[in-house]
PDB file of C-alpha atoms and ligand atoms in Angstrom:
ATOM      1  CA  MET T   1       2.260  -2.903 -25.518  1.00  0.00           C
ATOM      2  CA  SER T   2       4.921  -0.976 -23.566  1.00  0.00           C
ATOM      3  CA  GLN T   3       3.781   1.115 -20.618  1.00  0.00           C
ATOM      4  CA  PRO T   4       4.461   4.832 -20.158  1.00  0.00           C
ATOM      5  CA  PRO T   5       7.319   5.689 -17.773  1.00  0.00           C
ATOM      6  CA  GLN T   6       6.590   6.635 -14.159  1.00  0.00           C
ATOM      7  CA  ALA T   7       5.224  10.166 -14.500  1.00  0.00           C
ATOM      8  CA  ILE T   8       5.827  11.363 -10.936  1.00  0.00           C
ATOM      9  CA  ASP T   9       9.342  11.899  -9.589  1.00  0.00           C
ATOM     10  CA  TRP T  10       8.903  10.645  -6.045  1.00  0.00           C
ATOM     11  CA  GLU T  11      12.570  10.796  -5.140  1.00  0.00           C
ATOM     12  CA  SER T  12      12.591  14.549  -5.830  1.00  0.00           C
ATOM     13  CA  ARG T  13       9.683  14.961  -3.448  1.00  0.00           C
ATOM     14  CA  TYR T  14      11.592  13.203  -0.686  1.00  0.00           C
ATOM     15  CA  GLN T  15      14.704  15.262  -1.426  1.00  0.00           C
ATOM     16  CA  ALA T  16      12.681  18.494  -1.336  1.00  0.00           C
ATOM     17  CA  GLY T  17      10.904  17.521   1.886  1.00  0.00           C
ATOM     18  CA  ALA T  18       7.584  17.762   0.037  1.00  0.00           C
ATOM     19  CA  THR T  19       6.121  14.772   1.870  1.00  0.00           C
ATOM     20  CA  GLY T  20       2.798  16.017   3.156  1.00  0.00           C
ATOM     21  CA  TRP T  21       1.414  12.466   3.097  1.00  0.00           C
ATOM     22  CA  GLU T  22       3.706  11.290   5.899  1.00  0.00           C
ATOM     23  CA  ARG T  23       2.190  10.542   9.275  1.00  0.00           C
ATOM     24  CA  ALA T  24       3.920  11.146  12.610  1.00  0.00           C
ATOM     25  CA  GLY T  25       3.268   7.537  13.629  1.00  0.00           C
ATOM     26  CA  PRO T  26       1.419   4.397  12.551  1.00  0.00           C
ATOM     27  CA  ASN T  27      -1.968   4.855  10.900  1.00  0.00           C
ATOM     28  CA  PRO T  28      -4.847   4.540  13.427  1.00  0.00           C
ATOM     29  CA  ALA T  29      -6.447   1.945  11.136  1.00  0.00           C
ATOM     30  CA  PHE T  30      -3.223  -0.082  11.208  1.00  0.00           C
ATOM     31  CA  LEU T  31      -3.193   0.040  15.025  1.00  0.00           C
ATOM     32  CA  SER T  32      -6.827  -1.030  15.099  1.00  0.00           C
ATOM     33  CA  TRP T  33      -6.172  -3.979  12.752  1.00  0.00           C
ATOM     34  CA  ARG T  34      -3.209  -5.049  14.879  1.00  0.00           C
ATOM     35  CA  ALA T  35      -5.160  -4.739  18.133  1.00  0.00           C
ATOM     36  CA  SER T  36      -8.108  -6.745  16.794  1.00  0.00           C
ATOM     37  CA  GLY T  37      -5.876  -9.476  15.393  1.00  0.00           C
ATOM     38  CA  ALA T  38      -7.135  -8.896  11.845  1.00  0.00           C
ATOM     39  CA  LEU T  39      -3.517  -8.186  10.944  1.00  0.00           C
ATOM     40  CA  ALA T  40      -1.611 -11.063  12.542  1.00  0.00           C
ATOM     41  CA  PRO T  41       1.995 -12.206  11.874  1.00  0.00           C
ATOM     42  CA  CYS T  42       2.360 -13.516   8.339  1.00  0.00           C
ATOM     43  CA  ARG T  43       4.284 -12.885   5.109  1.00  0.00           C
ATOM     44  CA  ILE T  44       3.370  -9.325   4.188  1.00  0.00           C
ATOM     45  CA  LEU T  45       4.201  -6.942   1.330  1.00  0.00           C
ATOM     46  CA  ILE T  46       4.107  -3.152   1.668  1.00  0.00           C
ATOM     47  CA  PRO T  47       4.192  -1.588  -1.822  1.00  0.00           C
ATOM     48  CA  GLY T  48       4.982   2.126  -2.004  1.00  0.00           C
ATOM     49  CA  ALA T  49       6.002   2.009   1.648  1.00  0.00           C
ATOM     50  CA  GLY T  50       7.948   5.254   1.507  1.00  0.00           C
ATOM     51  CA  ARG T  51       9.337   6.085   4.942  1.00  0.00           C
ATOM     52  CA  SER T  52       6.185   4.953   6.747  1.00  0.00           C
ATOM     53  CA  HIS T  53       6.325   3.542  10.265  1.00  0.00           C
ATOM     54  CA  GLU T  54       4.345   0.380   9.624  1.00  0.00           C
ATOM     55  CA  PRO T  55       7.110  -1.860   8.162  1.00  0.00           C
ATOM     56  CA  LEU T  56       9.218  -1.547  11.327  1.00  0.00           C
ATOM     57  CA  ALA T  57       6.181  -2.128  13.532  1.00  0.00           C
ATOM     58  CA  LEU T  58       5.363  -5.248  11.530  1.00  0.00           C
ATOM     59  CA  ALA T  59       8.925  -6.584  11.719  1.00  0.00           C
ATOM     60  CA  GLU T  60       9.003  -5.960  15.466  1.00  0.00           C
ATOM     61  CA  ALA T  61       5.747  -7.897  15.778  1.00  0.00           C
ATOM     62  CA  GLY T  62       7.224 -10.955  14.043  1.00  0.00           C
ATOM     63  CA  PHE T  63       5.934 -10.545  10.486  1.00  0.00           C
ATOM     64  CA  ASP T  64       8.042 -11.506   7.462  1.00  0.00           C
ATOM     65  CA  VAL T  65       8.233  -8.094   5.793  1.00  0.00           C
ATOM     66  CA  THR T  66       8.881  -7.090   2.173  1.00  0.00           C
ATOM     67  CA  VAL T  67       9.014  -3.387   1.372  1.00  0.00           C
ATOM     68  CA  LEU T  68       8.848  -2.101  -2.192  1.00  0.00           C
ATOM     69  CA  ASP T  69       9.393   1.497  -3.261  1.00  0.00           C
ATOM     70  CA  ILE T  70      10.620   3.329  -6.331  1.00  0.00           C
ATOM     71  CA  ALA T  71      12.317   6.164  -4.399  1.00  0.00           C
ATOM     72  CA  PRO T  72      15.903   5.182  -3.472  1.00  0.00           C
ATOM     73  CA  SER T  73      16.157   7.366  -0.362  1.00  0.00           C
ATOM     74  CA  ALA T  74      12.871   6.070   1.069  1.00  0.00           C
ATOM     75  CA  ALA T  75      13.926   2.491   0.371  1.00  0.00           C
ATOM     76  CA  ALA T  76      17.301   3.172   2.019  1.00  0.00           C
ATOM     77  CA  ALA T  77      15.567   4.554   5.119  1.00  0.00           C
ATOM     78  CA  GLN T  78      13.470   1.393   5.363  1.00  0.00           C
ATOM     79  CA  ALA T  79      16.519  -0.819   4.785  1.00  0.00           C
ATOM     80  CA  ALA T  80      18.368   0.851   7.662  1.00  0.00           C
ATOM     81  CA  ARG T  81      15.432   0.356  10.022  1.00  0.00           C
ATOM     82  CA  LEU T  82      14.832  -3.240   8.960  1.00  0.00           C
ATOM     83  CA  ALA T  83      18.480  -4.369   8.913  1.00  0.00           C
ATOM     84  CA  PRO T  84      18.320  -5.799  12.480  1.00  0.00           C
ATOM     85  CA  PHE T  85      15.684  -8.286  11.333  1.00  0.00           C
ATOM     86  CA  GLY T  86      18.008 -10.027   8.873  1.00  0.00           C
ATOM     87  CA  ALA T  87      16.371 -12.525   6.555  1.00  0.00           C
ATOM     88  CA  ARG T  88      12.901 -11.760   7.966  1.00  0.00           C
ATOM     89  CA  ALA T  89      12.794  -8.353   6.249  1.00  0.00           C
ATOM     90  CA  ARG T  90      13.834  -7.135   2.803  1.00  0.00           C
ATOM     91  CA  VAL T  91      13.602  -3.960   0.767  1.00  0.00           C
ATOM     92  CA  VAL T  92      13.156  -3.846  -2.995  1.00  0.00           C
ATOM     93  CA  THR T  93      13.962  -0.560  -4.739  1.00  0.00           C
ATOM     94  CA  SER T  94      11.938  -0.741  -7.910  1.00  0.00           C
ATOM     95  CA  ASP T  95       9.013   0.442  -9.968  1.00  0.00           C
ATOM     96  CA  LEU T  96       6.323  -1.996  -8.919  1.00  0.00           C
ATOM     97  CA  PHE T  97       5.098  -2.178 -12.510  1.00  0.00           C
ATOM     98  CA  VAL T  98       8.535  -3.358 -13.639  1.00  0.00           C
ATOM     99  CA  HIS T  99       9.834  -5.647 -10.946  1.00  0.00           C
ATOM    100  CA  ALA T 100       7.453  -7.888  -9.083  1.00  0.00           C
ATOM    101  CA  PRO T 101       8.384  -9.151  -5.640  1.00  0.00           C
ATOM    102  CA  THR T 102       8.312 -12.900  -5.212  1.00  0.00           C
ATOM    103  CA  PRO T 103       4.751 -14.002  -4.474  1.00  0.00           C
ATOM    104  CA  PRO T 104       2.696 -15.297  -2.862  1.00  0.00           C
ATOM    105  CA  TYR T 105       2.018 -13.075   0.149  1.00  0.00           C
ATOM    106  CA  ASP T 106      -0.476 -13.693   2.926  1.00  0.00           C
ATOM    107  CA  ALA T 107      -1.205  -9.987   3.204  1.00  0.00           C
ATOM    108  CA  ILE T 108      -0.542  -6.672   1.501  1.00  0.00           C
ATOM    109  CA  TYR T 109      -0.680  -3.325   3.294  1.00  0.00           C
ATOM    110  CA  ASP T 110      -1.494  -0.455   0.925  1.00  0.00           C
ATOM    111  CA  GLN T 111      -1.254   2.935   2.572  1.00  0.00           C
ATOM    112  CA  THR T 112      -1.387   5.723  -0.017  1.00  0.00           C
ATOM    113  CA  CYS T 113       0.332   3.659  -2.693  1.00  0.00           C
ATOM    114  CA  LEU T 114      -2.766   3.044  -4.803  1.00  0.00           C
ATOM    115  CA  CYS T 115      -3.768   6.721  -4.687  1.00  0.00           C
ATOM    116  CA  ALA T 116      -0.225   7.715  -5.712  1.00  0.00           C
ATOM    117  CA  LEU T 117      -0.328   5.751  -8.956  1.00  0.00           C
ATOM    118  CA  PRO T 118      -1.530   7.187 -12.273  1.00  0.00           C
ATOM    119  CA  PRO T 119      -5.285   6.414 -12.394  1.00  0.00           C
ATOM    120  CA  ALA T 120      -4.894   4.989 -15.900  1.00  0.00           C
ATOM    121  CA  ARG T 121      -2.768   2.203 -14.410  1.00  0.00           C
ATOM    122  CA  LEU T 122      -5.017   1.212 -11.525  1.00  0.00           C
ATOM    123  CA  SER T 123      -6.448  -1.855 -13.257  1.00  0.00           C
ATOM    124  CA  GLU T 124      -2.914  -3.036 -13.895  1.00  0.00           C
ATOM    125  CA  TYR T 125      -2.024  -2.474 -10.224  1.00  0.00           C
ATOM    126  CA  VAL T 126      -5.092  -4.346  -9.005  1.00  0.00           C
ATOM    127  CA  ALA T 127      -4.141  -7.286 -11.251  1.00  0.00           C
ATOM    128  CA  LEU T 128      -0.664  -7.267  -9.689  1.00  0.00           C
ATOM    129  CA  LEU T 129      -2.126  -7.235  -6.179  1.00  0.00           C
ATOM    130  CA  ALA T 130      -4.227 -10.261  -7.088  1.00  0.00           C
ATOM    131  CA  ARG T 131      -1.152 -12.004  -8.458  1.00  0.00           C
ATOM    132  CA  TRP T 132       0.966 -11.214  -5.396  1.00  0.00           C
ATOM    133  CA  LEU T 133      -1.630 -12.354  -2.839  1.00  0.00           C
ATOM    134  CA  ARG T 134      -2.299 -16.030  -2.250  1.00  0.00           C
ATOM    135  CA  PRO T 135      -5.921 -17.180  -2.495  1.00  0.00           C
ATOM    136  CA  GLY T 136      -7.475 -16.295   0.838  1.00  0.00           C
ATOM    137  CA  GLY T 137      -4.862 -13.588   1.402  1.00  0.00           C
ATOM    138  CA  ARG T 138      -5.912 -10.146   2.562  1.00  0.00           C
ATOM    139  CA  LEU T 139      -5.441  -6.653   1.234  1.00  0.00           C
ATOM    140  CA  PHE T 140      -5.367  -4.063   4.018  1.00  0.00           C
ATOM    141  CA  ALA T 141      -6.278  -0.973   2.033  1.00  0.00           C
ATOM    142  CA  LEU T 142      -6.633   2.681   2.904  1.00  0.00           C
ATOM    143  CA  PHE T 143      -8.648   4.207   0.087  1.00  0.00           C
ATOM    144  CA  MET T 144      -7.929   7.932  -0.141  1.00  0.00           C
ATOM    145  CA  GLN T 145     -10.999  10.173  -0.336  1.00  0.00           C
ATOM    146  CA  THR T 146     -10.186  13.661  -1.590  1.00  0.00           C
ATOM    147  CA  GLY T 147     -13.376  14.453  -3.474  1.00  0.00           C
ATOM    148  CA  GLU T 148     -11.251  16.463  -5.887  1.00  0.00           C
ATOM    149  CA  PRO T 149      -9.902  15.972  -9.402  1.00  0.00           C
ATOM    150  CA  GLY T 150      -6.190  15.586  -9.995  1.00  0.00           C
ATOM    151  CA  GLY T 151      -3.453  14.280  -7.764  1.00  0.00           C
ATOM    152  CA  PRO T 152      -1.517  12.700  -6.295  1.00  0.00           C
ATOM    153  CA  PRO T 153      -3.172  11.786  -4.115  1.00  0.00           C
ATOM    154  CA  PHE T 154      -5.786  10.711  -6.640  1.00  0.00           C
ATOM    155  CA  ASP T 155      -9.299  10.353  -5.334  1.00  0.00           C
ATOM    156  CA  CYS T 156     -10.416   6.757  -4.772  1.00  0.00           C
ATOM    157  CA  PRO T 157     -14.231   6.884  -4.570  1.00  0.00           C
ATOM    158  CA  LEU T 158     -15.691   3.715  -3.114  1.00  0.00           C
ATOM    159  CA  PRO T 159     -17.933   2.897  -6.116  1.00  0.00           C
ATOM    160  CA  VAL T 160     -14.824   3.016  -8.326  1.00  0.00           C
ATOM    161  CA  MET T 161     -12.882   0.873  -5.863  1.00  0.00           C
ATOM    162  CA  ARG T 162     -15.712  -1.657  -5.725  1.00  0.00           C
ATOM    163  CA  ASP T 163     -15.629  -1.897  -9.510  1.00  0.00           C
ATOM    164  CA  LEU T 164     -11.853  -2.351  -9.534  1.00  0.00           C
ATOM    165  CA  PHE T 165     -11.817  -4.879  -6.697  1.00  0.00           C
ATOM    166  CA  ALA T 166     -14.826  -6.802  -7.899  1.00  0.00           C
ATOM    167  CA  ALA T 167     -16.295 -10.245  -7.250  1.00  0.00           C
ATOM    168  CA  PRO T 168     -15.568 -13.064  -7.767  1.00  0.00           C
ATOM    169  CA  LEU T 169     -11.853 -12.297  -7.261  1.00  0.00           C
ATOM    170  CA  TRP T 170     -12.293  -9.896  -4.344  1.00  0.00           C
ATOM    171  CA  ALA T 171     -14.589 -10.031  -1.308  1.00  0.00           C
ATOM    172  CA  TRP T 172     -15.479  -6.919   0.692  1.00  0.00           C
ATOM    173  CA  PRO T 173     -16.554  -6.802   4.342  1.00  0.00           C
ATOM    174  CA  ALA T 174     -20.251  -6.284   4.997  1.00  0.00           C
ATOM    175  CA  VAL T 175     -19.479  -3.200   7.086  1.00  0.00           C
ATOM    176  CA  LEU T 176     -16.530  -0.870   6.607  1.00  0.00           C
ATOM    177  CA  ASP T 177     -14.488   0.579   9.469  1.00  0.00           C
ATOM    178  CA  ALA T 178     -14.697   4.286  10.243  1.00  0.00           C
ATOM    179  CA  GLU T 179     -12.808   6.694   8.022  1.00  0.00           C
ATOM    180  CA  VAL T 180      -9.437   8.018   9.190  1.00  0.00           C
ATOM    181  CA  PRO T 181      -8.544  11.719   8.790  1.00  0.00           C
ATOM    182  CA  HIS T 182      -5.592  12.450   6.536  1.00  0.00           C
ATOM    183  CA  GLY T 183      -4.917  16.176   6.430  1.00  0.00           C
ATOM    184  CA  PRO T 184      -7.301  18.994   5.588  1.00  0.00           C
ATOM    185  CA  GLY T 185     -10.362  17.832   3.667  1.00  0.00           C
ATOM    186  CA  ARG T 186      -9.099  14.304   3.177  1.00  0.00           C
ATOM    187  CA  VAL T 187      -9.940  10.991   4.771  1.00  0.00           C
ATOM    188  CA  GLU T 188      -8.845   7.423   4.195  1.00  0.00           C
ATOM    189  CA  GLN T 189     -11.421   4.631   4.062  1.00  0.00           C
ATOM    190  CA  PRO T 190      -9.952   1.483   5.617  1.00  0.00           C
ATOM    191  CA  ALA T 191     -11.065  -1.820   4.102  1.00  0.00           C
ATOM    192  CA  VAL T 192      -9.831  -5.395   4.446  1.00  0.00           C
ATOM    193  CA  LEU T 193     -10.476  -7.226   1.179  1.00  0.00           C
ATOM    194  CA  ILE T 194     -10.057 -10.963   0.725  1.00  0.00           C
ATOM    195  CA  ARG T 195      -8.489 -12.260  -2.459  1.00  0.00           C
ATOM    196  CA  ARG T 196     -10.600 -15.286  -3.453  1.00  0.00           C
TER     197      ARG T 196
HETATM  198  C1  SAM R   1       2.115   9.049  -1.117  1.00  0.00           C
HETATM  199  S1  SAM R   1       3.595   8.177  -0.871  1.00  0.00           S
HETATM  200  C2  SAM R   1       3.143   7.093   0.472  1.00  0.00           C
HETATM  201  C3  SAM R   1       4.321   6.509   1.199  1.00  0.00           C
HETATM  202  C4  SAM R   1       3.961   5.664   2.404  1.00  0.00           C
HETATM  203  N1  SAM R   1       3.086   4.572   2.066  1.00  0.00           N
HETATM  204  C5  SAM R   1       3.385   6.486   3.505  1.00  0.00           C
HETATM  205  O1  SAM R   1       2.227   6.262   3.888  1.00  0.00           O
HETATM  206  O2  SAM R   1       4.089   7.369   4.013  1.00  0.00           O
HETATM  207  C6  SAM R   1       3.626   7.072  -2.268  1.00  0.00           C
HETATM  208  C7  SAM R   1       4.835   6.170  -2.264  1.00  0.00           C
HETATM  209  O3  SAM R   1       4.709   5.283  -3.362  1.00  0.00           O
HETATM  210  C8  SAM R   1       5.952   5.192  -4.023  1.00  0.00           C
HETATM  211  N2  SAM R   1       5.666   4.862  -5.433  1.00  0.00           N
HETATM  212  C9  SAM R   1       4.953   5.594  -6.313  1.00  0.00           C
HETATM  213  N3  SAM R   1       4.891   4.991  -7.498  1.00  0.00           N
HETATM  214  C10 SAM R   1       5.583   3.819  -7.380  1.00  0.00           C
HETATM  215  C11 SAM R   1       5.875   2.758  -8.247  1.00  0.00           C
HETATM  216  N4  SAM R   1       5.441   2.757  -9.521  1.00  0.00           N
HETATM  217  N5  SAM R   1       6.591   1.712  -7.789  1.00  0.00           N
HETATM  218  C12 SAM R   1       7.016   1.691  -6.504  1.00  0.00           C
HETATM  219  N6  SAM R   1       6.776   2.675  -5.625  1.00  0.00           N
HETATM  220  C13 SAM R   1       6.062   3.740  -6.046  1.00  0.00           C
HETATM  221  C14 SAM R   1       6.603   6.554  -3.852  1.00  0.00           C
HETATM  222  O4  SAM R   1       7.991   6.546  -3.968  1.00  0.00           O
HETATM  223  C15 SAM R   1       6.140   6.913  -2.435  1.00  0.00           C
HETATM  224  O5  SAM R   1       7.065   6.478  -1.472  1.00  0.00           O
END
């Protein structure tokens, strides 16, 4: 069955400067994962990377970085930043539901990509994440908590996330890290999931 087209025009949001999701620097959870060694140099994919700071930080730290985004201007911004890293970094401008990057990856960093996707397609996205990650690979997720209907960002309540990322394919940590603020009334719940 064919899928509906991408409903949200992300490029227009970048062009209009309507990018309230953007952080001034790397996510505190990202910095914590780097400092602890949980996120150590490997082959990593950042879907829906936008113009975020993390891909450059990862490339500078020696990771093999693949960025994927549907918005041409965001992808171009990442390509300009990552150009100095040559074959160790690449940018794919595509709808992630249409063009899959070449798996497998050791890690995936999802920062407000999942919550930007139409909720009706989340199961499909989770299946793609499982396909892109090697067994034993890790998903570094920031699950958006808005507590409100509608979006984007779409609310990602933990019980729903636990159902989507369920055993035996996914393993959750026994204890989750502290939530990270993300604008008024919103927090992100960091979680490192292992793809079995
Ligand atoms: C809320 S923004 C987050 C951007 C970035 N991760 C950050 O933290 O600044 C969502 C991003 O996902 C991208 N995106 C949304 N749907 C997509 C899709 N189907 N395929 C690829 N990228 C998509 C958008 O272009 C946008 O850059």
